[in-house]
């Protein structure tokens, strides 16, 4: 069983930066592909970024490419999402997710993940 807890959300002005963290319990976290998703009010949960178990490969949704960076530190257990040049349309609840099916590559679909955090609110003001 893995429990995920996000932190680092908040209110920031457009053009600003935030770094989200995702702390995971469970000794096998380091073998899981991880992802970040977000959900704005009235919208479906959407993919933001994903990373392989060793950090060797990442992929991003088009709206965040060049602005967001996903990384991980398996020795310390957390997952990160560095968000720069934030825009009002980035406002959402951000979730981290883990996929224990280690034979699968990181997915851009919510169905590709088993464990989810409770989310952290990011609000970008114009």
PDB file of N, CA, C and O in Angstrom, residues 42-96:
ATOM      1  N   UNK A  42     -15.343  22.134 -12.520  1.00  0.00           N
ATOM      2  CA  UNK A  42     -16.198  21.878 -13.670  1.00  0.00           C
ATOM      3  C   UNK A  42     -15.519  21.186 -14.831  1.00  0.00           C
ATOM      4  O   UNK A  42     -16.127  20.989 -15.885  1.00  0.00           O
ATOM      5  N   UNK A  43     -14.271  20.797 -14.648  1.00  0.00           N
ATOM      6  CA  UNK A  43     -13.528  20.146 -15.725  1.00  0.00           C
ATOM      7  C   UNK A  43     -13.069  18.756 -15.289  1.00  0.00           C
ATOM      8  O   UNK A  43     -13.003  18.444 -14.105  1.00  0.00           O
ATOM      9  N   UNK A  44     -12.721  17.957 -16.279  1.00  0.00           N
ATOM     10  CA  UNK A  44     -12.226  16.619 -15.992  1.00  0.00           C
ATOM     11  C   UNK A  44     -10.764  16.698 -15.531  1.00  0.00           C
ATOM     12  O   UNK A  44     -10.055  17.665 -15.820  1.00  0.00           O
ATOM     13  N   UNK A  45     -10.360  15.660 -14.830  1.00  0.00           N
ATOM     14  CA  UNK A  45      -8.965  15.576 -14.410  1.00  0.00           C
ATOM     15  C   UNK A  45      -8.091  15.409 -15.658  1.00  0.00           C
ATOM     16  O   UNK A  45      -8.398  14.585 -16.529  1.00  0.00           O
ATOM     17  N   UNK A  46      -7.033  16.193 -15.730  1.00  0.00           N
ATOM     18  CA  UNK A  46      -6.183  16.142 -16.914  1.00  0.00           C
ATOM     19  C   UNK A  46      -4.730  15.896 -16.555  1.00  0.00           C
ATOM     20  O   UNK A  46      -4.254  16.274 -15.477  1.00  0.00           O
ATOM     21  N   UNK A  47      -4.060  15.272 -17.483  1.00  0.00           N
ATOM     22  CA  UNK A  47      -2.659  14.932 -17.327  1.00  0.00           C
ATOM     23  C   UNK A  47      -1.787  16.180 -17.349  1.00  0.00           C
ATOM     24  O   UNK A  47      -2.036  17.108 -18.130  1.00  0.00           O
ATOM     25  N   UNK A  48      -0.765  16.184 -16.509  1.00  0.00           N
ATOM     26  CA  UNK A  48       0.188  17.281 -16.486  1.00  0.00           C
ATOM     27  C   UNK A  48       1.584  16.772 -16.869  1.00  0.00           C
ATOM     28  O   UNK A  48       2.207  17.264 -17.805  1.00  0.00           O
ATOM     29  N   UNK A  49       2.075  15.767 -16.128  1.00  0.00           N
ATOM     30  CA  UNK A  49       3.439  15.274 -16.371  1.00  0.00           C
ATOM     31  C   UNK A  49       3.575  13.876 -15.771  1.00  0.00           C
ATOM     32  O   UNK A  49       2.825  13.504 -14.873  1.00  0.00           O
ATOM     33  N   UNK A  50       4.561  13.141 -16.283  1.00  0.00           N
ATOM     34  CA  UNK A  50       4.834  11.807 -15.755  1.00  0.00           C
ATOM     35  C   UNK A  50       6.323  11.542 -15.813  1.00  0.00           C
ATOM     36  O   UNK A  50       7.059  12.161 -16.601  1.00  0.00           O
ATOM     37  N   UNK A  51       6.759  10.589 -14.994  1.00  0.00           N
ATOM     38  CA  UNK A  51       8.185  10.288 -14.900  1.00  0.00           C
ATOM     39  C   UNK A  51       8.362   8.798 -14.628  1.00  0.00           C
ATOM     40  O   UNK A  51       7.575   8.194 -13.895  1.00  0.00           O
ATOM     41  N   UNK A  52       9.389   8.210 -15.234  1.00  0.00           N
ATOM     42  CA  UNK A  52       9.672   6.797 -15.007  1.00  0.00           C
ATOM     43  C   UNK A  52      10.221   6.570 -13.600  1.00  0.00           C
ATOM     44  O   UNK A  52      10.579   7.520 -12.893  1.00  0.00           O
ATOM     45  N   UNK A  53      10.342   5.301 -13.228  1.00  0.00           N
ATOM     46  CA  UNK A  53      10.738   4.962 -11.865  1.00  0.00           C
ATOM     47  C   UNK A  53      12.107   5.534 -11.506  1.00  0.00           C
ATOM     48  O   UNK A  53      12.347   5.897 -10.345  1.00  0.00           O
ATOM     49  N   UNK A  54      13.006   5.641 -12.488  1.00  0.00           N
ATOM     50  CA  UNK A  54      14.351   6.118 -12.188  1.00  0.00           C
ATOM     51  C   UNK A  54      14.582   7.556 -12.632  1.00  0.00           C
ATOM     52  O   UNK A  54      15.709   8.051 -12.590  1.00  0.00           O
ATOM     53  N   UNK A  55      13.532   8.211 -13.098  1.00  0.00           N
ATOM     54  CA  UNK A  55      13.676   9.586 -13.545  1.00  0.00           C
ATOM     55  C   UNK A  55      14.318   9.726 -14.913  1.00  0.00           C
ATOM     56  O   UNK A  55      14.599  10.831 -15.359  1.00  0.00           O
ATOM     57  N   UNK A  56      14.531   8.597 -15.585  1.00  0.00           N
ATOM     58  CA  UNK A  56      15.229   8.635 -16.848  1.00  0.00           C
ATOM     59  C   UNK A  56      14.426   9.167 -18.014  1.00  0.00           C
ATOM     60  O   UNK A  56      14.989   9.573 -19.037  1.00  0.00           O
ATOM     61  N   UNK A  57      13.127   9.169 -17.880  1.00  0.00           N
ATOM     62  CA  UNK A  57      12.263   9.639 -18.953  1.00  0.00           C
ATOM     63  C   UNK A  57      11.073  10.381 -18.366  1.00  0.00           C
ATOM     64  O   UNK A  57      10.522   9.970 -17.341  1.00  0.00           O
ATOM     65  N   UNK A  58      10.708  11.464 -19.018  1.00  0.00           N
ATOM     66  CA  UNK A  58       9.566  12.259 -18.589  1.00  0.00           C
ATOM     67  C   UNK A  58       8.708  12.587 -19.805  1.00  0.00           C
ATOM     68  O   UNK A  58       9.178  12.555 -20.954  1.00  0.00           O
ATOM     69  N   UNK A  59       7.462  12.901 -19.571  1.00  0.00           N
ATOM     70  CA  UNK A  59       6.618  13.462 -20.620  1.00  0.00           C
ATOM     71  C   UNK A  59       5.642  14.455 -20.022  1.00  0.00           C
ATOM     72  O   UNK A  59       5.322  14.386 -18.825  1.00  0.00           O
ATOM     73  N   UNK A  60       5.220  15.381 -20.855  1.00  0.00           N
ATOM     74  CA  UNK A  60       4.431  16.510 -20.399  1.00  0.00           C
ATOM     75  C   UNK A  60       3.240  16.748 -21.311  1.00  0.00           C
ATOM     76  O   UNK A  60       3.291  16.489 -22.517  1.00  0.00           O
ATOM     77  N   UNK A  61       2.201  17.301 -20.726  1.00  0.00           N
ATOM     78  CA  UNK A  61       1.078  17.770 -21.528  1.00  0.00           C
ATOM     79  C   UNK A  61       1.513  19.025 -22.283  1.00  0.00           C
ATOM     80  O   UNK A  61       2.316  19.820 -21.785  1.00  0.00           O
ATOM     81  N   UNK A  62       0.971  19.211 -23.461  1.00  0.00           N
ATOM     82  CA  UNK A  62       1.376  20.346 -24.291  1.00  0.00           C
ATOM     83  C   UNK A  62       1.237  21.693 -23.583  1.00  0.00           C
ATOM     84  O   UNK A  62       2.121  22.549 -23.715  1.00  0.00           O
ATOM     85  N   UNK A  63       0.164  21.933 -22.815  1.00  0.00           N
ATOM     86  CA  UNK A  63       0.011  23.266 -22.199  1.00  0.00           C
ATOM     87  C   UNK A  63       1.109  23.626 -21.186  1.00  0.00           C
ATOM     88  O   UNK A  63       1.266  24.803 -20.858  1.00  0.00           O
ATOM     89  N   UNK A  64       1.841  22.630 -20.690  1.00  0.00           N
ATOM     90  CA  UNK A  64       2.835  22.925 -19.651  1.00  0.00           C
ATOM     91  C   UNK A  64       4.261  22.720 -20.135  1.00  0.00           C
ATOM     92  O   UNK A  64       5.206  23.010 -19.384  1.00  0.00           O
ATOM     93  N   UNK A  65       4.429  22.234 -21.337  1.00  0.00           N
ATOM     94  CA  UNK A  65       5.778  22.004 -21.858  1.00  0.00           C
ATOM     95  C   UNK A  65       6.590  23.289 -21.857  1.00  0.00           C
ATOM     96  O   UNK A  65       6.112  24.336 -22.281  1.00  0.00           O
ATOM     97  N   UNK A  66       7.816  23.165 -21.370  1.00  0.00           N
ATOM     98  CA  UNK A  66       8.701  24.320 -21.322  1.00  0.00           C
ATOM     99  C   UNK A  66       8.513  25.183 -20.096  1.00  0.00           C
ATOM    100  O   UNK A  66       9.332  26.070 -19.830  1.00  0.00           O
ATOM    101  N   UNK A  67       7.452  24.930 -19.325  1.00  0.00           N
ATOM    102  CA  UNK A  67       7.203  25.717 -18.109  1.00  0.00           C
ATOM    103  C   UNK A  67       7.288  24.860 -16.851  1.00  0.00           C
ATOM    104  O   UNK A  67       7.702  25.350 -15.801  1.00  0.00           O
ATOM    105  N   UNK A  68       6.858  23.610 -16.939  1.00  0.00           N
ATOM    106  CA  UNK A  68       6.841  22.709 -15.781  1.00  0.00           C
ATOM    107  C   UNK A  68       7.934  21.660 -15.931  1.00  0.00           C
ATOM    108  O   UNK A  68       8.254  21.220 -17.039  1.00  0.00           O
ATOM    109  N   UNK A  69       8.477  21.235 -14.793  1.00  0.00           N
ATOM    110  CA  UNK A  69       9.475  20.177 -14.777  1.00  0.00           C
ATOM    111  C   UNK A  69       9.149  19.185 -13.670  1.00  0.00           C
ATOM    112  O   UNK A  69       9.004  19.575 -12.505  1.00  0.00           O
ATOM    113  N   UNK A  70       9.047  17.919 -14.040  1.00  0.00           N
ATOM    114  CA  UNK A  70       8.811  16.858 -13.059  1.00  0.00           C
ATOM    115  C   UNK A  70      10.139  16.199 -12.739  1.00  0.00           C
ATOM    116  O   UNK A  70      10.976  15.985 -13.627  1.00  0.00           O
ATOM    117  N   UNK A  71      10.344  15.886 -11.470  1.00  0.00           N
ATOM    118  CA  UNK A  71      11.568  15.213 -11.049  1.00  0.00           C
ATOM    119  C   UNK A  71      11.267  14.375  -9.818  1.00  0.00           C
ATOM    120  O   UNK A  71      10.208  14.513  -9.204  1.00  0.00           O
ATOM    121  N   UNK A  72      12.213  13.535  -9.471  1.00  0.00           N
ATOM    122  CA  UNK A  72      12.038  12.691  -8.294  1.00  0.00           C
ATOM    123  C   UNK A  72      13.383  12.421  -7.661  1.00  0.00           C
ATOM    124  O   UNK A  72      14.420  12.483  -8.319  1.00  0.00           O
ATOM    125  N   UNK A  73      13.331  12.102  -6.384  1.00  0.00           N
ATOM    126  CA  UNK A  73      14.525  11.753  -5.636  1.00  0.00           C
ATOM    127  C   UNK A  73      14.192  10.504  -4.842  1.00  0.00           C
ATOM    128  O   UNK A  73      13.638  10.585  -3.749  1.00  0.00           O
ATOM    129  N   UNK A  74      14.503   9.362  -5.392  1.00  0.00           N
ATOM    130  CA  UNK A  74      14.100   8.110  -4.751  1.00  0.00           C
ATOM    131  C   UNK A  74      14.770   7.893  -3.402  1.00  0.00           C
ATOM    132  O   UNK A  74      14.266   7.157  -2.560  1.00  0.00           O
ATOM    133  N   UNK A  75      15.912   8.532  -3.189  1.00  0.00           N
ATOM    134  CA  UNK A  75      16.581   8.375  -1.902  1.00  0.00           C
ATOM    135  C   UNK A  75      15.804   9.085  -0.803  1.00  0.00           C
ATOM    136  O   UNK A  75      15.762   8.634   0.340  1.00  0.00           O
ATOM    137  N   UNK A  76      15.164  10.215  -1.165  1.00  0.00           N
ATOM    138  CA  UNK A  76      14.425  10.994  -0.177  1.00  0.00           C
ATOM    139  C   UNK A  76      12.932  10.762  -0.256  1.00  0.00           C
ATOM    140  O   UNK A  76      12.173  11.277   0.538  1.00  0.00           O
ATOM    141  N   UNK A  77      12.523  10.049  -1.273  1.00  0.00           N
ATOM    142  CA  UNK A  77      11.129   9.647  -1.408  1.00  0.00           C
ATOM    143  C   UNK A  77      10.189  10.622  -2.093  1.00  0.00           C
ATOM    144  O   UNK A  77       9.125  10.218  -2.470  1.00  0.00           O
ATOM    145  N   UNK A  78      10.495  11.894  -2.217  1.00  0.00           N
ATOM    146  CA  UNK A  78       9.476  12.739  -2.795  1.00  0.00           C
ATOM    147  C   UNK A  78       9.540  12.828  -4.314  1.00  0.00           C
ATOM    148  O   UNK A  78      10.526  12.496  -4.952  1.00  0.00           O
ATOM    149  N   UNK A  79       8.426  13.277  -4.833  1.00  0.00           N
ATOM    150  CA  UNK A  79       8.246  13.621  -6.232  1.00  0.00           C
ATOM    151  C   UNK A  79       8.008  15.122  -6.279  1.00  0.00           C
ATOM    152  O   UNK A  79       7.388  15.673  -5.376  1.00  0.00           O
ATOM    153  N   UNK A  80       8.514  15.773  -7.322  1.00  0.00           N
ATOM    154  CA  UNK A  80       8.403  17.214  -7.415  1.00  0.00           C
ATOM    155  C   UNK A  80       7.749  17.628  -8.733  1.00  0.00           C
ATOM    156  O   UNK A  80       7.841  16.915  -9.736  1.00  0.00           O
ATOM    157  N   UNK A  81       7.143  18.807  -8.703  1.00  0.00           N
ATOM    158  CA  UNK A  81       6.693  19.453  -9.924  1.00  0.00           C
ATOM    159  C   UNK A  81       7.055  20.930  -9.799  1.00  0.00           C
ATOM    160  O   UNK A  81       6.446  21.650  -9.012  1.00  0.00           O
ATOM    161  N   UNK A  82       8.070  21.343 -10.524  1.00  0.00           N
ATOM    162  CA  UNK A  82       8.458  22.745 -10.560  1.00  0.00           C
ATOM    163  C   UNK A  82       7.629  23.441 -11.624  1.00  0.00           C
ATOM    164  O   UNK A  82       7.667  23.052 -12.798  1.00  0.00           O
ATOM    165  N   UNK A  83       6.904  24.472 -11.216  1.00  0.00           N
ATOM    166  CA  UNK A  83       6.007  25.173 -12.135  1.00  0.00           C
ATOM    167  C   UNK A  83       6.466  26.617 -12.253  1.00  0.00           C
ATOM    168  O   UNK A  83       6.457  27.362 -11.270  1.00  0.00           O
ATOM    169  N   UNK A  84       6.873  26.998 -13.437  1.00  0.00           N
ATOM    170  CA  UNK A  84       7.327  28.357 -13.721  1.00  0.00           C
ATOM    171  C   UNK A  84       6.390  29.024 -14.710  1.00  0.00           C
ATOM    172  O   UNK A  84       5.610  28.360 -15.391  1.00  0.00           O
ATOM    173  N   UNK A  85       6.506  30.339 -14.787  1.00  0.00           N
ATOM    174  CA  UNK A  85       5.689  31.125 -15.734  1.00  0.00           C
ATOM    175  C   UNK A  85       4.218  30.740 -15.633  1.00  0.00           C
ATOM    176  O   UNK A  85       3.546  30.493 -16.646  1.00  0.00           O
ATOM    177  N   UNK A  86       3.725  30.692 -14.421  1.00  0.00           N
ATOM    178  CA  UNK A  86       2.351  30.238 -14.201  1.00  0.00           C
ATOM    179  C   UNK A  86       1.341  31.200 -14.824  1.00  0.00           C
ATOM    180  O   UNK A  86       1.555  32.420 -14.879  1.00  0.00           O
ATOM    181  N   UNK A  87       0.248  30.599 -15.293  1.00  0.00           N
ATOM    182  CA  UNK A  87      -0.826  31.338 -15.937  1.00  0.00           C
ATOM    183  C   UNK A  87      -2.123  31.102 -15.162  1.00  0.00           C
ATOM    184  O   UNK A  87      -2.264  30.065 -14.496  1.00  0.00           O
ATOM    185  N   UNK A  88      -3.080  32.029 -15.285  1.00  0.00           N
ATOM    186  CA  UNK A  88      -4.370  31.807 -14.597  1.00  0.00           C
ATOM    187  C   UNK A  88      -5.016  30.471 -14.972  1.00  0.00           C
ATOM    188  O   UNK A  88      -5.666  29.849 -14.125  1.00  0.00           O
ATOM    189  N   UNK A  89      -4.820  30.023 -16.188  1.00  0.00           N
ATOM    190  CA  UNK A  89      -5.416  28.755 -16.611  1.00  0.00           C
ATOM    191  C   UNK A  89      -4.750  27.535 -15.980  1.00  0.00           C
ATOM    192  O   UNK A  89      -5.226  26.407 -16.144  1.00  0.00           O
ATOM    193  N   UNK A  90      -3.667  27.735 -15.239  1.00  0.00           N
ATOM    194  CA  UNK A  90      -3.055  26.642 -14.491  1.00  0.00           C
ATOM    195  C   UNK A  90      -3.751  26.417 -13.147  1.00  0.00           C
ATOM    196  O   UNK A  90      -3.432  25.457 -12.425  1.00  0.00           O
ATOM    197  N   UNK A  91      -4.684  27.291 -12.812  1.00  0.00           N
ATOM    198  CA  UNK A  91      -5.411  27.153 -11.555  1.00  0.00           C
ATOM    199  C   UNK A  91      -6.182  25.843 -11.517  1.00  0.00           C
ATOM    200  O   UNK A  91      -6.961  25.551 -12.422  1.00  0.00           O
ATOM    201  N   UNK A  92      -5.934  25.053 -10.474  1.00  0.00           N
ATOM    202  CA  UNK A  92      -6.561  23.737 -10.356  1.00  0.00           C
ATOM    203  C   UNK A  92      -6.100  23.099  -9.052  1.00  0.00           C
ATOM    204  O   UNK A  92      -5.187  23.593  -8.386  1.00  0.00           O
ATOM    205  N   UNK A  93      -6.740  21.988  -8.732  1.00  0.00           N
ATOM    206  CA  UNK A  93      -6.207  21.108  -7.697  1.00  0.00           C
ATOM    207  C   UNK A  93      -5.244  20.143  -8.381  1.00  0.00           C
ATOM    208  O   UNK A  93      -5.599  19.514  -9.380  1.00  0.00           O
ATOM    209  N   UNK A  94      -4.039  20.044  -7.848  1.00  0.00           N
ATOM    210  CA  UNK A  94      -3.007  19.190  -8.440  1.00  0.00           C
ATOM    211  C   UNK A  94      -2.861  17.919  -7.612  1.00  0.00           C
ATOM    212  O   UNK A  94      -2.771  17.978  -6.375  1.00  0.00           O
ATOM    213  N   UNK A  95      -2.814  16.793  -8.316  1.00  0.00           N
ATOM    214  CA  UNK A  95      -2.725  15.489  -7.681  1.00  0.00           C
ATOM    215  C   UNK A  95      -1.476  14.752  -8.163  1.00  0.00           C
ATOM    216  O   UNK A  95      -1.150  14.796  -9.354  1.00  0.00           O
ATOM    217  N   UNK A  96      -0.825  14.051  -7.242  1.00  0.00           N
ATOM    218  CA  UNK A  96       0.206  13.116  -7.680  1.00  0.00           C
ATOM    219  C   UNK A  96      -0.385  11.710  -7.660  1.00  0.00           C
ATOM    220  O   UNK A  96      -1.352  11.431  -6.930  1.00  0.00           O
TER     221      UNK A  96
END
